[in-house]
Coordinates of C-alpha atoms in Angstrom, one line a residue:
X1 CA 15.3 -13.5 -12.5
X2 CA 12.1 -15.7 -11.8
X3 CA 12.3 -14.6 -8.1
X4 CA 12.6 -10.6 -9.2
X5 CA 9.4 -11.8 -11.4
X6 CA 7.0 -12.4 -8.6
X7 CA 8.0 -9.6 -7.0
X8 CA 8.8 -7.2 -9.5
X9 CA 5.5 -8.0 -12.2
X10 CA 3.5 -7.1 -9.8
X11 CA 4.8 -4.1 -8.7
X12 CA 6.3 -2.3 -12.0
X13 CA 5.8 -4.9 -15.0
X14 CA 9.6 -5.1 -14.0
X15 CA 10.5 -2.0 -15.5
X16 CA 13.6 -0.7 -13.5
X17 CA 12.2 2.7 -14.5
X18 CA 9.5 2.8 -12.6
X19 CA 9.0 5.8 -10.6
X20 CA 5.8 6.9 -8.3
X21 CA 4.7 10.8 -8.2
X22 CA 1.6 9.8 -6.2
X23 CA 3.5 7.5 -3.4
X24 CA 6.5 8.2 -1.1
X25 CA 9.7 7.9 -2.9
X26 CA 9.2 4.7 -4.7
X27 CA 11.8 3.4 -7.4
X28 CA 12.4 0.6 -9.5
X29 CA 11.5 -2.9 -10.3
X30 CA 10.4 -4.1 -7.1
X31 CA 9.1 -0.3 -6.2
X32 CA 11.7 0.5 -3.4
X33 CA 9.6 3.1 -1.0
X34 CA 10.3 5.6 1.3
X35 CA 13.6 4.6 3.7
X36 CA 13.9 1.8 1.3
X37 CA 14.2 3.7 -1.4
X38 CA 17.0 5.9 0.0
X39 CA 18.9 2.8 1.0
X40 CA 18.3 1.6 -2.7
X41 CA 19.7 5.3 -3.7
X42 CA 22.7 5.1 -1.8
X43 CA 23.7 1.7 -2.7
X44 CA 23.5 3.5 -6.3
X45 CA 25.9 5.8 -5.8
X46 CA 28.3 3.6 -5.0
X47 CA 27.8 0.5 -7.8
X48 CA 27.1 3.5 -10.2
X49 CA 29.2 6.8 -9.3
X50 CA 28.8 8.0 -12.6
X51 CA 25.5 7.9 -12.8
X52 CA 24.5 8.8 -9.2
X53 CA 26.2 11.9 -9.7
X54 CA 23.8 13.1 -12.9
X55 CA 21.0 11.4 -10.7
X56 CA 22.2 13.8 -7.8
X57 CA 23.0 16.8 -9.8
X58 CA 19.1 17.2 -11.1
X59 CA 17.0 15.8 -7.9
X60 CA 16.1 16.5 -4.6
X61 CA 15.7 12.9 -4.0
X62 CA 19.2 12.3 -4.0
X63 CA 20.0 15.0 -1.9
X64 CA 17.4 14.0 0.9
X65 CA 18.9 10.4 0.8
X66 CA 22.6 11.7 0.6
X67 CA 21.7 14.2 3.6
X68 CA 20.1 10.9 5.6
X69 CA 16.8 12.5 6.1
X70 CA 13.7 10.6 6.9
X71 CA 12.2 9.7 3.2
X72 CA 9.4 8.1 4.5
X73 CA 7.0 11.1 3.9
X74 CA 9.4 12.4 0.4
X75 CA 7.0 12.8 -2.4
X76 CA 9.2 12.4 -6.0
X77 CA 9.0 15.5 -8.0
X78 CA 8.8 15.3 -12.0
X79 CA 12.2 16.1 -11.5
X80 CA 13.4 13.7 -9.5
X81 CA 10.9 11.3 -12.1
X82 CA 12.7 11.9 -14.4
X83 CA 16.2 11.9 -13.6
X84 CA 15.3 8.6 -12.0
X85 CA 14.3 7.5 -15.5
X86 CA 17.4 8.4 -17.0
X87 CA 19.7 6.8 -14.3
X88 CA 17.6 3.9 -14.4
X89 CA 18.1 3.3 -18.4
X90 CA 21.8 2.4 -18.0
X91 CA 23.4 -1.0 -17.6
X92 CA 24.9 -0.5 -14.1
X93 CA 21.5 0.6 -12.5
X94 CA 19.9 -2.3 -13.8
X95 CA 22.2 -4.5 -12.4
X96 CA 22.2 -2.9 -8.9
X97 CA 18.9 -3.3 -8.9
X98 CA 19.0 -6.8 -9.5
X99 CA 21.4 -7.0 -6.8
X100 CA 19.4 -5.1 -4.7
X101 CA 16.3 -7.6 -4.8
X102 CA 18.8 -10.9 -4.7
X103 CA 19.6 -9.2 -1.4
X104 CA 16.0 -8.8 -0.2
X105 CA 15.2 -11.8 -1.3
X106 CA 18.1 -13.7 0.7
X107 CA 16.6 -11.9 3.9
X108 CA 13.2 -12.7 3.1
X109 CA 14.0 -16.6 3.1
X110 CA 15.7 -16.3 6.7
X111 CA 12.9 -14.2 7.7
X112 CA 10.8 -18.0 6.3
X113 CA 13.3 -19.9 8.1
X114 CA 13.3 -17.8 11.6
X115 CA 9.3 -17.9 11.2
X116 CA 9.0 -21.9 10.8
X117 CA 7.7 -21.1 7.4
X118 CA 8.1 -24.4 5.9
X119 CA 10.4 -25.0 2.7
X120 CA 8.7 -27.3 1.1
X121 CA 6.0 -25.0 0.9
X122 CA 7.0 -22.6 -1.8
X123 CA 3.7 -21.3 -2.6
X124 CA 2.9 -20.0 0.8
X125 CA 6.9 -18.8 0.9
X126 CA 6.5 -16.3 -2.3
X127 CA 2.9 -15.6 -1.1
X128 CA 4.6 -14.4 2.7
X129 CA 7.8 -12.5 1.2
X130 CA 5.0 -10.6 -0.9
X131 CA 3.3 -9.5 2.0
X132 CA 6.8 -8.9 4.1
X133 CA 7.9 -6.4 1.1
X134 CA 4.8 -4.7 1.0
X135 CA 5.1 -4.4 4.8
X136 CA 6.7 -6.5 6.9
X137 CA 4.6 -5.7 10.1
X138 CA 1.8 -6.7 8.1
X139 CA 3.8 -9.7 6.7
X140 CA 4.2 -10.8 10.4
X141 CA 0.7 -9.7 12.0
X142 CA -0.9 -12.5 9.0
X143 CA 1.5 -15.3 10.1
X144 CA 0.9 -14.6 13.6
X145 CA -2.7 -15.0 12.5
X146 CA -2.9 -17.9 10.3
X147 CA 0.7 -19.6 12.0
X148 CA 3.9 -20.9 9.9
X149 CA 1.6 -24.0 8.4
X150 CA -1.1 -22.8 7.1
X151 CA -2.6 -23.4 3.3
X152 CA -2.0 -20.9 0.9
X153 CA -5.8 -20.1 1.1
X154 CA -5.4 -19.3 4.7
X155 CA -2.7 -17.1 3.9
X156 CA -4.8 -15.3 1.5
X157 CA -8.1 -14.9 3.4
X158 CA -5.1 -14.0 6.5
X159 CA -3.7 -11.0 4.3
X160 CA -7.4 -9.8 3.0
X161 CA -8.7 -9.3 6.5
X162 CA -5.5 -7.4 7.6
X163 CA -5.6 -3.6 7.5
X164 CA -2.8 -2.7 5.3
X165 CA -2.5 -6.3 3.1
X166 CA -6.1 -6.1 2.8
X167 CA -5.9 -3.2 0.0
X168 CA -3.8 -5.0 -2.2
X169 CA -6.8 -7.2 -3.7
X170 CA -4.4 -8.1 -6.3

């Protein structure tokens, strides 16, 4: 749970109910997005039948992912908001989810390792897989910047003068 924390605090104040109107289809704790977010859907309906198929029966959302359309420009409706909600107060979507980010979060230390990103070097580790979930380009564009050794203040003056990290002030 205390790597979901860094992650997911930030994000949605780890509420598994999150749910963006305002953003490309963006879900849960960590705030799936877009492509990720239909992924994230999909993987849903198959820990979760049961509750996929309510999800399904009252959103677009659903049907966009299940169709594999692009979702990268899919704004949620309040319909899709909250039938989101209501999927996502049940036990088995909470514990996809958490499955879900143990997943990402496996791929985002071999992204580390493949990257030279050193272990012992935790700080900077969370600090890059923050940036690579945001966007991995990004993620990559700062360490291609800064390079695999760099302080954690590096890092951080690295992702403020990037184009997309630079947003996130937070």
């Amino acid at each position: 749970l205390k790597r979901l924390e860094v992650v997911g605090r930030d994000e949605s104040n780890l509420n598994g109910q999150g749910c963006k109107t305002n953003d490309s289809e963006t879900l849960g704790f960590v705030e799936w997005y877009g492509n990720r977010a239909k992924e994230f859907i999909l993987r849903g309906k198959t820990a979760d039948a049961s509750g996929y198929n309510e999800y399904f029966a009252s959103t677009t959302a659903a049907q966009q992912a299940n169709a594999d359309a692009d979702m990268s420009l899919y704004y949620t409706s309040d319909a899709d908001n909250a039938a989101w909600k209501a999927w996502a107060a049940n036990k088995p979507n909470h514990k996809f989810q958490q499955a879900q980010w143990e997943d990402d979060y496996a791929s985002y230390v071999t992204v580390c390792d493949n990257n030279n990103i050193p272990s012992a070097n935790i700080q900077c580790r969370i600090f890059f897989m923050t940036m690579y979930h945001q966007s991995p380009a990004s993620a990559l564009r700062v360490l291609g910047s800064v390079g695999a050794s760099a302080t954690l203040a590096e890092w951080l003056n690295g992702a403020l003068s990037d184009s997309v990290l630079g947003t996130y002030t937070n």
